[in-house]
PDB file of N, CA, C and O in Angstrom:
ATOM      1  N   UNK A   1      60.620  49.820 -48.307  1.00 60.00           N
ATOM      2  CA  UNK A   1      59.771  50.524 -47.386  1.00 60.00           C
ATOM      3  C   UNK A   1      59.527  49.621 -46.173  1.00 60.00           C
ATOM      4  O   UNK A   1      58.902  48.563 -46.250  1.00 60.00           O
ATOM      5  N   UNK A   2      60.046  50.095 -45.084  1.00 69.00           N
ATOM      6  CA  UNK A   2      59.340  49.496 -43.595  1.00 69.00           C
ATOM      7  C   UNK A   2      58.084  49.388 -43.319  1.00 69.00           C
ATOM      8  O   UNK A   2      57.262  50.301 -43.397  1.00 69.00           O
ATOM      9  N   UNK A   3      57.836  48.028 -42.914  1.00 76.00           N
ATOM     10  CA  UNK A   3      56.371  48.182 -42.471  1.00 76.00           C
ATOM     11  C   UNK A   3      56.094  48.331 -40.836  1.00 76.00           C
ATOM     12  O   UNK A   3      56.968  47.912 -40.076  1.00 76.00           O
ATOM     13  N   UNK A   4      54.773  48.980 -40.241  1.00 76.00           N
ATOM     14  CA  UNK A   4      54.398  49.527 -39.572  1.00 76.00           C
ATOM     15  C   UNK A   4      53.805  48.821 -38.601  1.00 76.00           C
ATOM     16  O   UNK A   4      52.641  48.530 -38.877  1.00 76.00           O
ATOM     17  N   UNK A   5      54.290  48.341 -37.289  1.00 75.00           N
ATOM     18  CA  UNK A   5      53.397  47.570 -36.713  1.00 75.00           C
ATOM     19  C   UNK A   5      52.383  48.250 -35.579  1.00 75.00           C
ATOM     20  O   UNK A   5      52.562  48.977 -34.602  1.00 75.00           O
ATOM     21  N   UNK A   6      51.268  47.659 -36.193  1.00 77.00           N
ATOM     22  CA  UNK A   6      50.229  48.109 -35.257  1.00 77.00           C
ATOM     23  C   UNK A   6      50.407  48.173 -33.621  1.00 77.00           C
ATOM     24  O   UNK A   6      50.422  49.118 -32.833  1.00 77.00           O
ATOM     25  N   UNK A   7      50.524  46.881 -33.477  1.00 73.00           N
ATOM     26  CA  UNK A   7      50.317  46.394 -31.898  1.00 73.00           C
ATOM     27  C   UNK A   7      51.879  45.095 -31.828  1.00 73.00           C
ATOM     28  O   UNK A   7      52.257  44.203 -32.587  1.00 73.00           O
ATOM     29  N   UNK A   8      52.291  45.543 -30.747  1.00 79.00           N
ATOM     30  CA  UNK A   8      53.928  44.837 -30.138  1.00 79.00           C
ATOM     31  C   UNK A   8      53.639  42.938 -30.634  1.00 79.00           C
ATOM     32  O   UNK A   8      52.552  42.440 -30.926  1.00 79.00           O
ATOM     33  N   UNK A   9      54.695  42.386 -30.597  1.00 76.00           N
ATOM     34  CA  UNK A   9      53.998  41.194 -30.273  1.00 76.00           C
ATOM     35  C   UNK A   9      53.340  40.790 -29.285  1.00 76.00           C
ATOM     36  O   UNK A   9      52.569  39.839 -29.414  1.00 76.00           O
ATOM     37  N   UNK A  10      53.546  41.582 -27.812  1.00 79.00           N
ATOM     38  CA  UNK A  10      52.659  40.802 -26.879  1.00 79.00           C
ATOM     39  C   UNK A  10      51.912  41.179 -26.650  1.00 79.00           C
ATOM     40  O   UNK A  10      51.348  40.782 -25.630  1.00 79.00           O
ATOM     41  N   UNK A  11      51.354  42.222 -27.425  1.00 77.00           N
ATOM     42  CA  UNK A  11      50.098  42.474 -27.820  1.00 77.00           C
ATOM     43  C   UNK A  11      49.233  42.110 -28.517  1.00 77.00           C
ATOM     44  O   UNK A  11      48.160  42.706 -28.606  1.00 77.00           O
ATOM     45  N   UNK A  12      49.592  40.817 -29.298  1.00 72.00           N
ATOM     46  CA  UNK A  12      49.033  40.639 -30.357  1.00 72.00           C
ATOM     47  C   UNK A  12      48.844  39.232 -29.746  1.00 72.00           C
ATOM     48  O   UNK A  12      47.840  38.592 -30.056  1.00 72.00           O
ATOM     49  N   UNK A  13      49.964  38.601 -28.702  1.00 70.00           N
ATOM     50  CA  UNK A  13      49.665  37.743 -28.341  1.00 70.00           C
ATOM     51  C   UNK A  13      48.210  37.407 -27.276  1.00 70.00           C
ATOM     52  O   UNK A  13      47.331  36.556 -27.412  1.00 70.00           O
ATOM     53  N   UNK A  14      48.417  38.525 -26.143  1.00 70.00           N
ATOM     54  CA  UNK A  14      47.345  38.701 -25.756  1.00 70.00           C
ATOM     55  C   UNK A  14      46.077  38.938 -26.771  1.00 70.00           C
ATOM     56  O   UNK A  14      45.377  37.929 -26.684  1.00 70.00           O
ATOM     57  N   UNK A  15      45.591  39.724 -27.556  1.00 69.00           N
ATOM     58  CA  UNK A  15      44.325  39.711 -28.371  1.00 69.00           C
ATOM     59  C   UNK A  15      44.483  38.581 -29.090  1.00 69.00           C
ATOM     60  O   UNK A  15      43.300  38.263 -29.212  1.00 69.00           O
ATOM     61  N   UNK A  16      45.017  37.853 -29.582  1.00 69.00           N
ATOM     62  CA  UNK A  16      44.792  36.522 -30.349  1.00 69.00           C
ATOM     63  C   UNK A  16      45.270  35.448 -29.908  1.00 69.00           C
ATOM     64  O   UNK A  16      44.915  34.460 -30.550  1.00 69.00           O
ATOM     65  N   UNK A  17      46.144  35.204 -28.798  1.00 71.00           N
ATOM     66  CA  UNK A  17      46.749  34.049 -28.511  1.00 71.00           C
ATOM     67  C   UNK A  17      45.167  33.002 -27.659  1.00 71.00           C
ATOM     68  O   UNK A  17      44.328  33.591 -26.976  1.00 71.00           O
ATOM     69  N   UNK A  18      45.124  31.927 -27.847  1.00 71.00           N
ATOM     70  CA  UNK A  18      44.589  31.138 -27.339  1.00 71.00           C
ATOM     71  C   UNK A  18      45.054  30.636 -25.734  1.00 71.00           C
ATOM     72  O   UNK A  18      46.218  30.460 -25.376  1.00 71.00           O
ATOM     73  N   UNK A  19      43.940  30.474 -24.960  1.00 71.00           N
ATOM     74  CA  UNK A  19      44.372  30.498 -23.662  1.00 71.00           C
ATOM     75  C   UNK A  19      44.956  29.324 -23.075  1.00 71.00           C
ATOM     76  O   UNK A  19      44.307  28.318 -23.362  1.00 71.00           O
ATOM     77  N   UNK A  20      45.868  29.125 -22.416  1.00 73.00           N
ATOM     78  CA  UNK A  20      47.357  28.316 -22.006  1.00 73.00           C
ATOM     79  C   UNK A  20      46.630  27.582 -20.728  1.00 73.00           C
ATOM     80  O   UNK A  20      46.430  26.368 -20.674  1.00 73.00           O
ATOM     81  N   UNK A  21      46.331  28.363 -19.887  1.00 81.00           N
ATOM     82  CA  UNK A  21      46.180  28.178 -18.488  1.00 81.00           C
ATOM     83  C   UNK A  21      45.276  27.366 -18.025  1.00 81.00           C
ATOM     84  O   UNK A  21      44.275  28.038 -18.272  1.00 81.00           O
ATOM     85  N   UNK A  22      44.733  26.027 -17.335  1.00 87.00           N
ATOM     86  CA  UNK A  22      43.784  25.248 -17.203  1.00 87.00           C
ATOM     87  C   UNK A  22      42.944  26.100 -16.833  1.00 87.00           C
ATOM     88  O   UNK A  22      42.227  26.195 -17.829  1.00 87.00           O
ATOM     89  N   UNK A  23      42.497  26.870 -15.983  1.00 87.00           N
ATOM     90  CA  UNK A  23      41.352  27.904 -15.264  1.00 87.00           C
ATOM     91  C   UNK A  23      40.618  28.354 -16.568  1.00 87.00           C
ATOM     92  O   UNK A  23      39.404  28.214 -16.716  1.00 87.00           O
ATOM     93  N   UNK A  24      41.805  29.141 -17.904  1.00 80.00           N
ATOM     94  CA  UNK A  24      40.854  29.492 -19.048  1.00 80.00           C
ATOM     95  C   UNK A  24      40.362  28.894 -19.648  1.00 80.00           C
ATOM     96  O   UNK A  24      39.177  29.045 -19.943  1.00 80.00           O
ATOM     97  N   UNK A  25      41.020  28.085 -20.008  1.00 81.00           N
ATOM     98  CA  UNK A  25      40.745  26.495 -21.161  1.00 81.00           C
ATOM     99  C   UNK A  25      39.045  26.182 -20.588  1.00 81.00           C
ATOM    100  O   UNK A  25      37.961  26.370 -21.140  1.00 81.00           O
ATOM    101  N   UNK A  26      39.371  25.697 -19.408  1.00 84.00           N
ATOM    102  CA  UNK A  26      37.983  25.496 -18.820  1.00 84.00           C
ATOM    103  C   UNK A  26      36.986  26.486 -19.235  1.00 84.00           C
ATOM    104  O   UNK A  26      36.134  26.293 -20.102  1.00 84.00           O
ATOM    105  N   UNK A  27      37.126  27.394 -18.660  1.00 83.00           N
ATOM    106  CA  UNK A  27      36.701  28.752 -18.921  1.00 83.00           C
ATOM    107  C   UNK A  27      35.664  28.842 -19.996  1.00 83.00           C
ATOM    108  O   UNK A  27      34.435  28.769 -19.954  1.00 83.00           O
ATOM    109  N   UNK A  28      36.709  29.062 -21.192  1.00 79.00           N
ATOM    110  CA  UNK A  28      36.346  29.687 -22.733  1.00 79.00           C
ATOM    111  C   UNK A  28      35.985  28.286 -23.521  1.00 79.00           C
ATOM    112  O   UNK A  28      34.995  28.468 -24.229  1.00 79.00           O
ATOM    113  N   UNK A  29      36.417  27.149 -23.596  1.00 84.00           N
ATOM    114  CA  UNK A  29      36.342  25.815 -24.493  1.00 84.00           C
ATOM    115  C   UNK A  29      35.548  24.795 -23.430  1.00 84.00           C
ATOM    116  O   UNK A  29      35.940  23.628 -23.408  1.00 84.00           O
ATOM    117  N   UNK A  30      34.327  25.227 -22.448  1.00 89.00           N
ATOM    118  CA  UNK A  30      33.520  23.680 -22.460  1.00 89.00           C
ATOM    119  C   UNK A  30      31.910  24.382 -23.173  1.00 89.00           C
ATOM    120  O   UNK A  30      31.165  25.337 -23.394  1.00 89.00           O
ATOM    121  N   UNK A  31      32.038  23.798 -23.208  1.00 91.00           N
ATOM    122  CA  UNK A  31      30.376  23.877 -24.194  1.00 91.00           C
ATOM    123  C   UNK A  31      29.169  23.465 -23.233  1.00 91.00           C
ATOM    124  O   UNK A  31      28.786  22.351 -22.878  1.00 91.00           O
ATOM    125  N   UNK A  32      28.752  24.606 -22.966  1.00 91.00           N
ATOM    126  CA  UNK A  32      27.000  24.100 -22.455  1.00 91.00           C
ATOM    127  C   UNK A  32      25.954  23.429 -22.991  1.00 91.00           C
ATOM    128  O   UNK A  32      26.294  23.025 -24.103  1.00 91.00           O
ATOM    129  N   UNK A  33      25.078  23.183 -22.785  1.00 94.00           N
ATOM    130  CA  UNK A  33      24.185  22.646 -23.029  1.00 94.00           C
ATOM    131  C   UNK A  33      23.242  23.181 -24.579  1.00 94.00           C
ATOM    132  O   UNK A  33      22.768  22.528 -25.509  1.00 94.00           O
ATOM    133  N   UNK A  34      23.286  24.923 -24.219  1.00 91.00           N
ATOM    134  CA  UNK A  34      22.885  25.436 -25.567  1.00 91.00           C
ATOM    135  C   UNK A  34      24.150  25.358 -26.450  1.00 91.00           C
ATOM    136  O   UNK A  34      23.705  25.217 -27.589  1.00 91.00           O
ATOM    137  N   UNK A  35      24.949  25.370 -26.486  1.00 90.00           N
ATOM    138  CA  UNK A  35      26.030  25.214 -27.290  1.00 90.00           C
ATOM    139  C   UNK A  35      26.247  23.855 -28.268  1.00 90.00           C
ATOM    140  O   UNK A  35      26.634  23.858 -29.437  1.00 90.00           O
ATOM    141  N   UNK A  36      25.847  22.582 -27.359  1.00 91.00           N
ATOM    142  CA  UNK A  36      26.122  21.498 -27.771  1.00 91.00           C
ATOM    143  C   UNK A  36      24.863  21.146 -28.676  1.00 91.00           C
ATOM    144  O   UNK A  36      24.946  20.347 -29.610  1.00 91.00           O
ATOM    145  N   UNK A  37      23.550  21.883 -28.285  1.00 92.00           N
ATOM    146  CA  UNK A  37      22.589  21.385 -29.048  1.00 92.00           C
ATOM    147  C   UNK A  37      22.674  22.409 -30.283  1.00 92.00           C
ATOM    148  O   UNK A  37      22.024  22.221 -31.311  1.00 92.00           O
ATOM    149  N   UNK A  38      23.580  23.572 -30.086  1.00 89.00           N
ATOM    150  CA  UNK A  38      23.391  24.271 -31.954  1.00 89.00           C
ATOM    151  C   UNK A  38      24.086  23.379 -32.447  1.00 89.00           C
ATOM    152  O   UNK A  38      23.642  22.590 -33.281  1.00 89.00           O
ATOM    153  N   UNK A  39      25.195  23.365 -32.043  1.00 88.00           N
ATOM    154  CA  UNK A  39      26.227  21.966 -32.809  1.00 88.00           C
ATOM    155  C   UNK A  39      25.265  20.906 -33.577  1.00 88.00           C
ATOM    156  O   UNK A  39      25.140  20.905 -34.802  1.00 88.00           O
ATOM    157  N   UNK A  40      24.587  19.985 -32.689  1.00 88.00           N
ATOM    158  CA  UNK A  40      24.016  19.023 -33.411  1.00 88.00           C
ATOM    159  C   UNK A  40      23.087  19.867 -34.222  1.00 88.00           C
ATOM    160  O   UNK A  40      23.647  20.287 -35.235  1.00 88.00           O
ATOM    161  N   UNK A  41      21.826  20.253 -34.095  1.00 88.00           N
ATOM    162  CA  UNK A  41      21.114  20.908 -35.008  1.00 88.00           C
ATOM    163  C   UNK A  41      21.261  21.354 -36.305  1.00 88.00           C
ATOM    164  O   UNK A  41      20.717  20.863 -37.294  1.00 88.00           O
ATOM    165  N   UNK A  42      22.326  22.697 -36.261  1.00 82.00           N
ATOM    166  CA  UNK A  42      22.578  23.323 -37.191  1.00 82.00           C
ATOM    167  C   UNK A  42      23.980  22.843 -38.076  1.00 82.00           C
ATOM    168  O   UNK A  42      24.083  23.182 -39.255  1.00 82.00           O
ATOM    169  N   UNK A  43      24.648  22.331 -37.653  1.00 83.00           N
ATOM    170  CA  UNK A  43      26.094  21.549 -38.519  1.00 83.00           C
ATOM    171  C   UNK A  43      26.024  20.159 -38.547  1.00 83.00           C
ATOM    172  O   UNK A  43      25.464  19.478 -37.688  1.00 83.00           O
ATOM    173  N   UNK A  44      26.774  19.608 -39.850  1.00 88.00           N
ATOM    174  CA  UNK A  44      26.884  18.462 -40.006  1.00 88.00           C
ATOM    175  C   UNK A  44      27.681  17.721 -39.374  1.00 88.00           C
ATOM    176  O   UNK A  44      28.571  18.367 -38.821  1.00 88.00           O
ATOM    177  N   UNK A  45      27.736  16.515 -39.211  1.00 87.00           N
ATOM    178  CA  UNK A  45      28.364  15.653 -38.797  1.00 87.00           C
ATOM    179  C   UNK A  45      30.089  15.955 -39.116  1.00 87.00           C
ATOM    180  O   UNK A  45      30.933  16.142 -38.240  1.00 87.00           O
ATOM    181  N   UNK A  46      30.244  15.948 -40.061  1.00 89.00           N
ATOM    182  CA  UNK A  46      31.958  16.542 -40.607  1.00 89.00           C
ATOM    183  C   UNK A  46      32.118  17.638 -40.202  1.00 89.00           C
ATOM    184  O   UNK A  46      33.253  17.885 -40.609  1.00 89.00           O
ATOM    185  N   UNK A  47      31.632  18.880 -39.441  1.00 88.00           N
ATOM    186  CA  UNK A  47      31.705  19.924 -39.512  1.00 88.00           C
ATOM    187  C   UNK A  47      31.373  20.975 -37.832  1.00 88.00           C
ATOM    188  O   UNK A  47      31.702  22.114 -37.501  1.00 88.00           O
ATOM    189  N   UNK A  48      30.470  19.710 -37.034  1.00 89.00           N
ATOM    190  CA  UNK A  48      30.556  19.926 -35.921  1.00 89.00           C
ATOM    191  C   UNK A  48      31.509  20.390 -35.154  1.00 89.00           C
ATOM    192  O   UNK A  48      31.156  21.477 -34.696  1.00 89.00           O
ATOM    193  N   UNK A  49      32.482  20.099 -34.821  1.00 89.00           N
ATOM    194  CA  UNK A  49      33.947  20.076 -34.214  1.00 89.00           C
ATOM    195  C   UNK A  49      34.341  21.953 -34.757  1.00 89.00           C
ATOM    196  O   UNK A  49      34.184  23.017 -34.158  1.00 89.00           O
ATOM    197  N   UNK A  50      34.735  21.714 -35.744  1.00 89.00           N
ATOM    198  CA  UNK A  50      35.371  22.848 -36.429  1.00 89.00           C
ATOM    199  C   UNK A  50      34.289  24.157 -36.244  1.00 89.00           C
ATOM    200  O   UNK A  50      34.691  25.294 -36.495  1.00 89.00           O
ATOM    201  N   UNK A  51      32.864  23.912 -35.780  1.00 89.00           N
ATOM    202  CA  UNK A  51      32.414  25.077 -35.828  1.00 89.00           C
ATOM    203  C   UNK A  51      32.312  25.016 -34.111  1.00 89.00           C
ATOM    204  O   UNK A  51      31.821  26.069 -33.704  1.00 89.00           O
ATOM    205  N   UNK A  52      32.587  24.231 -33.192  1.00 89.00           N
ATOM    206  CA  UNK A  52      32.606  24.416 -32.172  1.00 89.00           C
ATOM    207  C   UNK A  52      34.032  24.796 -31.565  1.00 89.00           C
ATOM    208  O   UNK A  52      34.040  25.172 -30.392  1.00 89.00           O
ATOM    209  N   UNK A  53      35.177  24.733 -32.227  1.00 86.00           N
ATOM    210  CA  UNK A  53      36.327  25.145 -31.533  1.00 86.00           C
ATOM    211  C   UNK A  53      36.064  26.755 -32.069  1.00 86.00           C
ATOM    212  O   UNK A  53      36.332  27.665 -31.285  1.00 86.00           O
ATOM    213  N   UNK A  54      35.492  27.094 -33.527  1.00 86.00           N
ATOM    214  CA  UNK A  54      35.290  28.473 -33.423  1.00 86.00           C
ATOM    215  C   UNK A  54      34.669  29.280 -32.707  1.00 86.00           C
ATOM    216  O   UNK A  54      35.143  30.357 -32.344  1.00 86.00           O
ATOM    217  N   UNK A  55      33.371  28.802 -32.371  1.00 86.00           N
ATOM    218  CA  UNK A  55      32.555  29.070 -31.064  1.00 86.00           C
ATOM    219  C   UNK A  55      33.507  29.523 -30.059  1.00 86.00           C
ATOM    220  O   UNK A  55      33.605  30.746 -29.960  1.00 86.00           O
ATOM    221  N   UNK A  56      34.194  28.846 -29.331  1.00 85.00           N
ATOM    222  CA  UNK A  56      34.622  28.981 -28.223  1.00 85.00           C
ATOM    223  C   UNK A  56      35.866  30.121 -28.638  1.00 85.00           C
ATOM    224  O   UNK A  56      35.751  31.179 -28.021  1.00 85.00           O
ATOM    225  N   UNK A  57      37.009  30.052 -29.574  1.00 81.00           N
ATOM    226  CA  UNK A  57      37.591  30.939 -29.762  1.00 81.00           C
ATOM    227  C   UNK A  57      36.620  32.101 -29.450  1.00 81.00           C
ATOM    228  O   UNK A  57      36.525  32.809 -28.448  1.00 81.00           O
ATOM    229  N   UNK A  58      36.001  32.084 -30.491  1.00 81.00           N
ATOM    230  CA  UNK A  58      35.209  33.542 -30.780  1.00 81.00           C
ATOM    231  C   UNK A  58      35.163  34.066 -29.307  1.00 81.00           C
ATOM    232  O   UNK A  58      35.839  35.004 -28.885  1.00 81.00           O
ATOM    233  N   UNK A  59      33.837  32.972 -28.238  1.00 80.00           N
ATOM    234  CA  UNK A  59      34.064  33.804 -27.502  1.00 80.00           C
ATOM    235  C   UNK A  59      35.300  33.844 -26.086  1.00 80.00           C
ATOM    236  O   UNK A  59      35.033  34.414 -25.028  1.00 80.00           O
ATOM    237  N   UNK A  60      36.741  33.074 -26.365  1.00 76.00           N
ATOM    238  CA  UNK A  60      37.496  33.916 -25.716  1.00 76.00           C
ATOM    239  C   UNK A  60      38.005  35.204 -26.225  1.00 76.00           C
ATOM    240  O   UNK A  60      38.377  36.090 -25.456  1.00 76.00           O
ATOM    241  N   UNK A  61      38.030  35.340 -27.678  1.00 73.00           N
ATOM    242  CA  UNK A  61      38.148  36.486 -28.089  1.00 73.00           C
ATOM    243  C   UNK A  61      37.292  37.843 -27.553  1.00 73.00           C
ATOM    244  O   UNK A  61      37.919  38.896 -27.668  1.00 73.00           O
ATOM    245  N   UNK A  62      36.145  37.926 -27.070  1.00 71.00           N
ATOM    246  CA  UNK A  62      35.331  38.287 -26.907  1.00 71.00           C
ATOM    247  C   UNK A  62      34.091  39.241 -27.792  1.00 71.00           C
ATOM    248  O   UNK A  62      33.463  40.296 -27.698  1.00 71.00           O
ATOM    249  N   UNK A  63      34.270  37.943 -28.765  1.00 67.00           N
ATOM    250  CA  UNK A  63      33.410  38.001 -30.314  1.00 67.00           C
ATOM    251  C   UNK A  63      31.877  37.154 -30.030  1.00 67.00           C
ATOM    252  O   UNK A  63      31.300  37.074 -31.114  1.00 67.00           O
ATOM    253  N   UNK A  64      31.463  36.827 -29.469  1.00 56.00           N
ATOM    254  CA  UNK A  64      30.273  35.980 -29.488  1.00 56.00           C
ATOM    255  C   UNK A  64      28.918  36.989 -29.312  1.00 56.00           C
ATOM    256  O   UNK A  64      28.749  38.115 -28.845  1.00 56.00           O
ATOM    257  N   UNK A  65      27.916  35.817 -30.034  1.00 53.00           N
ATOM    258  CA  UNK A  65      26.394  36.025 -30.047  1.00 53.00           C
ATOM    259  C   UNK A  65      26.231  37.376 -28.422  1.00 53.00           C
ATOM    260  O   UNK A  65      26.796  37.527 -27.339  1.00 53.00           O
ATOM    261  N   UNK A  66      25.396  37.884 -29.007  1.00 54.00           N
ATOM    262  CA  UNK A  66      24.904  38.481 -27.699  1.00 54.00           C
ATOM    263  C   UNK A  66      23.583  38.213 -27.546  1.00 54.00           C
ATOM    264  O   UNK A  66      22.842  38.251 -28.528  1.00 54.00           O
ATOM    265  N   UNK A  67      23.097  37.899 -26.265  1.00 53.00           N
ATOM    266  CA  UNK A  67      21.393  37.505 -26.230  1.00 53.00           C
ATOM    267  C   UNK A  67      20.563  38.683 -26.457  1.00 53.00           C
ATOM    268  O   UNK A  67      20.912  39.718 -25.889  1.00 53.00           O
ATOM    269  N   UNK A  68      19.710  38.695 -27.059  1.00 48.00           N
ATOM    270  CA  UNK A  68      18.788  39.762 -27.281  1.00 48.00           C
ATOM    271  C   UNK A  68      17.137  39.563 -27.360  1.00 48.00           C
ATOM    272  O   UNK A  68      16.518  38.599 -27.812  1.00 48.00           O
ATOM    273  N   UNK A  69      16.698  40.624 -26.852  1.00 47.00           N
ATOM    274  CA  UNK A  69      15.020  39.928 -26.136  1.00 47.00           C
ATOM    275  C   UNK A  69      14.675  39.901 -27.532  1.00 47.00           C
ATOM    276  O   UNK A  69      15.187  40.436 -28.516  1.00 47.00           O
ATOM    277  N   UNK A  70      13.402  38.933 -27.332  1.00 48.00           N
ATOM    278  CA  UNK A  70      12.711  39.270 -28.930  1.00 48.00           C
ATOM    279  C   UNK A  70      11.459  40.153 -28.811  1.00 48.00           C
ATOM    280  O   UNK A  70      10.676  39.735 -27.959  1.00 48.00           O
ATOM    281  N   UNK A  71      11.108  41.170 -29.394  1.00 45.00           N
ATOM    282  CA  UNK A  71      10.045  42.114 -29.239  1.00 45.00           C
ATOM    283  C   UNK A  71       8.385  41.587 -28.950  1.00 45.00           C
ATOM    284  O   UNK A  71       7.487  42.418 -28.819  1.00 45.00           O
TER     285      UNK A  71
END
């Protein structure tokens, strides 16, 4: 049985590929100020890094936190 592809490859490259271009890189992977202080706060020392390159994936993906007032 053939399988079925959803989306072309360069489609798939675009929605998941990580960004190439210095302008994005910049872009999507520097970390602000609130960014750098969840890092320290909330993750460990071994574990910092790895939850901050997800961060930034996430949001070039355009998966990230959204701000929301508090009532």
């Amino acid at each position: 049985m053939d399988r079925r592809r959803l989306v072309s490859s360069k489609e798939a490259a675009i929605l998941l590929g990580i960004a190439a271009d210095e302008d994005s890189l910049i872009r999507h992977f520097t970390l602000g100020p609130a960014d750098r202080l969840e890092c320290e706060l909330r993750r460990r020392r071994q574990n910092k890094l790895g939850f901050a390159v997800q961060l930034c994936t996430m949001r070039q993906m355009g998966c990230g936190q959204r701000e929301t007032a508090t009532p």
